[in-house]
N, CA and C atoms as an extended XYZ file, in Angstrom:
249
Properties=species:S:1:pos:R:3:atomname:S:1:resname:S:1:resid:I:1 pbc="F F F"
N       114.844      100.489        1.382 N   UNK     1
C       115.367      100.140        0.064 CA  UNK     1
C       115.252      101.368       -0.833 C   UNK     1
N       116.338      101.691       -1.512 N   UNK     2
C       116.342      102.816       -2.437 CA  UNK     2
C       115.323      102.528       -3.547 C   UNK     2
N       114.430      103.479       -3.863 N   UNK     3
C       113.380      103.232       -4.863 CA  UNK     3
C       113.877      103.320       -6.304 C   UNK     3
N       114.730      102.375       -6.692 N   UNK     4
C       115.191      102.277       -8.077 CA  UNK     4
C       114.297      101.301       -8.820 C   UNK     4
N       114.226      101.438      -10.133 N   UNK     5
C       113.326      100.607      -10.943 CA  UNK     5
C       113.546       99.115      -10.710 C   UNK     5
N       114.795       98.677      -10.691 N   UNK     6
C       115.095       97.255      -10.504 CA  UNK     6
C       114.621       96.770       -9.136 C   UNK     6
N       114.866       97.573       -8.093 N   UNK     7
C       114.420       97.220       -6.744 CA  UNK     7
C       112.896       97.191       -6.661 C   UNK     7
N       112.252       98.238       -7.168 N   UNK     8
C       110.785       98.328       -7.112 CA  UNK     8
C       110.116       97.183       -7.855 C   UNK     8
N       110.627       96.844       -9.036 N   UNK     9
C       110.038       95.759       -9.830 CA  UNK     9
C       110.134       94.432       -9.081 C   UNK     9
N       111.294       94.161       -8.484 N   UNK    10
C       111.460       92.910       -7.734 CA  UNK    10
C       110.528       92.874       -6.531 C   UNK    10
N       110.479       93.967       -5.766 N   UNK    11
C       109.651       93.991       -4.558 CA  UNK    11
C       108.170       93.858       -4.894 C   UNK    11
N       107.729       94.452       -5.986 N   UNK    12
C       106.330       94.316       -6.409 CA  UNK    12
C       106.038       92.879       -6.831 C   UNK    12
N       106.978       92.274       -7.533 N   UNK    13
C       106.801       90.901       -8.031 CA  UNK    13
C       106.776       89.881       -6.894 C   UNK    13
N       107.644       90.046       -5.908 N   UNK    14
C       107.731       89.040       -4.839 CA  UNK    14
C       106.768       89.315       -3.694 C   UNK    14
N       106.279       90.560       -3.556 N   UNK    15
C       105.307       90.872       -2.505 CA  UNK    15
C       105.865       90.831       -1.098 C   UNK    15
N       107.171       90.999       -0.954 N   UNK    16
C       107.796       90.961        0.364 CA  UNK    16
C       107.479       92.256        1.124 C   UNK    16
N       107.049       92.122        2.361 N   UNK    17
C       106.722       93.289        3.177 CA  UNK    17
C       108.009       93.939        3.699 C   UNK    17
N       107.930       95.199        4.128 N   UNK    18
C       109.111       95.835        4.725 CA  UNK    18
C       109.653       95.059        5.924 C   UNK    18
N       108.782       94.504        6.734 N   UNK    19
C       109.223       93.717        7.889 CA  UNK    19
C       109.964       92.463        7.439 C   UNK    19
N       109.466       91.800        6.381 N   UNK    20
C       110.151       90.611        5.860 CA  UNK    20
C       111.516       90.975        5.279 C   UNK    20
N       111.597       92.107        4.576 N   UNK    21
C       112.892       92.556        4.032 CA  UNK    21
C       113.874       92.839        5.158 C   UNK    21
N       113.409       93.513        6.193 N   UNK    22
C       114.274       93.819        7.329 CA  UNK    22
C       114.787       92.533        7.984 C   UNK    22
N       113.899       91.556        8.117 N   UNK    23
C       114.303       90.270        8.689 CA  UNK    23
C       115.340       89.565        7.828 C   UNK    23
N       115.166       89.627        6.523 N   UNK    24
C       116.118       88.997        5.609 CA  UNK    24
C       117.484       89.671        5.714 C   UNK    24
N       117.511       90.989        5.746 N   UNK    25
C       118.778       91.709        5.884 CA  UNK    25
C       119.422       91.381        7.231 C   UNK    25
N       118.629       91.339        8.288 N   UNK    26
C       119.153       91.032        9.619 CA  UNK    26
C       119.701       89.611        9.705 C   UNK    26
N       119.231       88.720        8.830 N   UNK    27
C       119.685       87.328        8.866 CA  UNK    27
C       120.950       87.084        8.047 C   UNK    27
N       121.465       88.116        7.377 N   UNK    28
C       122.677       87.933        6.577 CA  UNK    28
C       123.840       87.485        7.452 C   UNK    28
N       124.654       86.597        6.904 N   UNK    29
C       125.828       86.121        7.627 CA  UNK    29
C       127.029       86.118        6.677 C   UNK    29
N       128.164       85.719        7.183 N   UNK    30
C       129.373       85.667        6.357 CA  UNK    30
C       129.219       84.699        5.186 C   UNK    30
N       128.350       83.708        5.295 N   UNK    31
C       128.109       82.766        4.184 CA  UNK    31
C       127.445       83.462        2.996 C   UNK    31
N       126.752       84.566        3.244 N   UNK    32
C       126.047       85.301        2.197 CA  UNK    32
C       126.909       86.400        1.561 C   UNK    32
N       128.079       86.645        2.139 N   UNK    33
C       128.971       87.720        1.700 CA  UNK    33
C       129.488       87.476        0.285 C   UNK    33
N       129.474       88.527       -0.554 N   UNK    34
C       130.046       88.475       -1.902 CA  UNK    34
C       131.315       89.310       -1.994 C   UNK    34
N       131.213       90.595       -1.603 N   UNK    35
C       132.374       91.474       -1.712 CA  UNK    35
C       132.191       92.719       -0.855 C   UNK    35
N       133.290       93.433       -0.683 N   UNK    36
C       133.293       94.662        0.081 CA  UNK    36
C       134.275       94.573        1.222 C   UNK    36
N       134.584       95.663        1.833 N   UNK    37
C       134.018       96.971        1.515 CA  UNK    37
C       134.591       97.547        0.220 C   UNK    37
N       133.736       98.274       -0.475 N   UNK    38
C       134.113       98.997       -1.682 CA  UNK    38
C       133.648      100.434       -1.512 C   UNK    38
N       134.388      101.372       -2.066 N   UNK    39
C       134.014      102.775       -1.967 CA  UNK    39
C       132.713      103.021       -2.727 C   UNK    39
N       131.783      103.719       -2.106 N   UNK    40
C       130.522      104.074       -2.752 CA  UNK    40
C       130.769      105.277       -3.645 C   UNK    40
N       130.866      105.067       -4.941 N   UNK    41
C       131.194      106.130       -5.885 CA  UNK    41
C       130.076      107.153       -6.032 C   UNK    41
N       128.868      106.840       -5.554 N   UNK    42
C       127.740      107.764       -5.652 CA  UNK    42
C       127.583      108.642       -4.412 C   UNK    42
N       128.480      108.489       -3.459 N   UNK    43
C       128.362      109.225       -2.200 CA  UNK    43
C       129.447      110.289       -2.104 C   UNK    43
N       129.077      111.513       -1.689 N   UNK    44
C       130.096      112.550       -1.528 CA  UNK    44
C       131.007      112.281       -0.334 C   UNK    44
N       130.532      111.509        0.613 N   UNK    45
C       131.327      111.151        1.785 CA  UNK    45
C       132.050      109.844        1.488 C   UNK    45
N       133.091      109.593        2.229 N   UNK    46
C       133.797      108.321        2.066 CA  UNK    46
C       133.027      107.250        2.826 C   UNK    46
N       132.146      106.563        2.122 N   UNK    47
C       131.349      105.497        2.732 CA  UNK    47
C       131.572      104.221        1.936 C   UNK    47
N       131.549      103.103        2.633 N   UNK    48
C       131.781      101.811        2.001 CA  UNK    48
C       130.482      101.048        1.827 C   UNK    48
N       130.466      100.187        0.814 N   UNK    49
C       129.322       99.305        0.571 CA  UNK    49
C       129.783       97.856        0.629 C   UNK    49
N       128.850       96.979        0.968 N   UNK    50
C       129.075       95.539        0.997 CA  UNK    50
C       127.993       94.876        0.169 C   UNK    50
N       128.356       93.782       -0.502 N   UNK    51
C       127.413       93.061       -1.360 CA  UNK    51
C       127.214       91.649       -0.823 C   UNK    51
N       125.950       91.202       -0.866 N   UNK    52
C       125.565       89.890       -0.377 CA  UNK    52
C       124.626       89.228       -1.378 C   UNK    52
N       124.570       87.898       -1.343 N   UNK    53
C       123.544       87.124       -2.054 CA  UNK    53
C       122.912       86.198       -1.041 C   UNK    53
N       121.598       86.149       -1.057 N   UNK    54
C       120.852       85.322       -0.107 CA  UNK    54
C       119.857       84.479       -0.886 C   UNK    54
N       119.825       83.180       -0.613 N   UNK    55
C       118.884       82.283       -1.272 CA  UNK    55
C       117.551       82.351       -0.538 C   UNK    55
N       116.476       82.551       -1.320 N   UNK    56
C       115.132       82.641       -0.752 CA  UNK    56
C       114.153       82.019       -1.733 C   UNK    56
N       113.467       81.002       -1.309 N   UNK    57
C       112.448       80.327       -2.129 CA  UNK    57
C       112.985       79.952       -3.516 C   UNK    57
N       114.190       79.393       -3.551 N   UNK    58
C       114.755       78.929       -4.806 CA  UNK    58
C       115.411       79.994       -5.660 C   UNK    58
N       115.379       81.243       -5.229 N   UNK    59
C       116.011       82.331       -5.986 CA  UNK    59
C       117.128       82.945       -5.157 C   UNK    59
N       118.092       83.531       -5.854 N   UNK    60
C       119.132       84.274       -5.157 CA  UNK    60
C       118.786       85.753       -5.201 C   UNK    60
N       118.816       86.385       -4.042 N   UNK    61
C       118.534       87.808       -3.938 CA  UNK    61
C       119.855       88.534       -3.727 C   UNK    61
N       120.087       89.561       -4.533 N   UNK    62
C       121.275       90.389       -4.460 CA  UNK    62
C       120.966       91.562       -3.536 C   UNK    62
N       121.810       91.777       -2.535 N   UNK    63
C       121.586       92.830       -1.554 CA  UNK    63
C       122.871       93.645       -1.417 C   UNK    63
N       122.755       94.957       -1.602 N   UNK    64
C       123.902       95.847       -1.433 CA  UNK    64
C       123.573       96.799       -0.289 C   UNK    64
N       124.461       96.837        0.714 N   UNK    65
C       124.238       97.636        1.916 CA  UNK    65
C       125.356       98.650        2.123 C   UNK    65
N       124.985       99.739        2.786 N   UNK    66
C       125.954      100.749        3.191 CA  UNK    66
C       125.707      101.055        4.658 C   UNK    66
N       126.772      101.156        5.435 N   UNK    67
C       126.670      101.529        6.838 CA  UNK    67
C       126.730      103.052        6.913 C   UNK    67
N       125.680      103.657        7.482 N   UNK    68
C       125.558      105.112        7.531 CA  UNK    68
C       125.572      105.570        8.989 C   UNK    68
N       126.385      106.578        9.277 N   UNK    69
C       126.445      107.140       10.627 CA  UNK    69
C       125.228      108.026       10.868 C   UNK    69
N       124.701      107.963       12.090 N   UNK    70
C       123.595      108.829       12.495 CA  UNK    70
C       123.865      109.321       13.912 C   UNK    70
N       122.993      110.171       14.412 N   UNK    71
C       123.161      110.691       15.775 CA  UNK    71
C       123.125      109.573       16.812 C   UNK    71
N       122.398      108.505       16.519 N   UNK    72
C       122.235      107.396       17.463 CA  UNK    72
C       123.160      106.223       17.177 C   UNK    72
N       124.172      106.403       16.374 N   UNK    73
C       125.081      105.311       16.044 CA  UNK    73
C       125.171      105.119       14.541 C   UNK    73
N       124.826      103.919       14.082 N   UNK    74
C       124.862      103.587       12.658 CA  UNK    74
C       123.614      102.803       12.270 C   UNK    74
N       123.284      102.840       10.979 N   UNK    75
C       122.218      101.988       10.462 CA  UNK    75
C       122.623      101.505        9.081 C   UNK    75
N       122.033      100.401        8.658 N   UNK    76
C       122.312       99.842        7.336 CA  UNK    76
C       121.315      100.423        6.340 C   UNK    76
N       121.829      101.022        5.280 N   UNK    77
C       120.997      101.541        4.205 CA  UNK    77
C       121.069      100.552        3.059 C   UNK    77
N       119.909      100.099        2.585 N   UNK    78
C       119.855       99.106        1.527 CA  UNK    78
C       119.807       99.819        0.177 C   UNK    78
N       120.870       99.666       -0.604 N   UNK    79
C       120.971      100.317       -1.905 CA  UNK    79
C       120.359       99.470       -3.015 C   UNK    79
N       120.497       98.156       -2.902 N   UNK    80
C       119.948       97.251       -3.923 CA  UNK    80
C       119.322       96.039       -3.223 C   UNK    80
N       118.195       95.598       -3.800 N   UNK    81
C       117.492       94.440       -3.248 CA  UNK    81
C       116.691       93.846       -4.410 C   UNK    81
N       117.280       92.881       -5.096 N   UNK    82
C       116.612       92.312       -6.278 CA  UNK    82
C       117.197       90.950       -6.608 C   UNK    82
N       116.587       90.272       -7.575 N   UNK    83
C       117.114       88.972       -7.999 CA  UNK    83
C       117.962       89.132       -9.221 C   UNK    83
């Protein structure tokens, strides 16, 4: 998760571990989809982002992901993770 103030504040408040966050992201499905792909305006490369909302313990969590190419394939980079 990108260490932005909004993300950090939410993660500190909810106490979710990195393993729990990874599990939540891995559990995303088309039912959680909000929008995308959209061009990532903060990236010098042409990369797309997708937005999701996931219900957890009575709250909706907003999750923004980007698919990033690496030597071993691709990985999901979490840009936003907050309520």
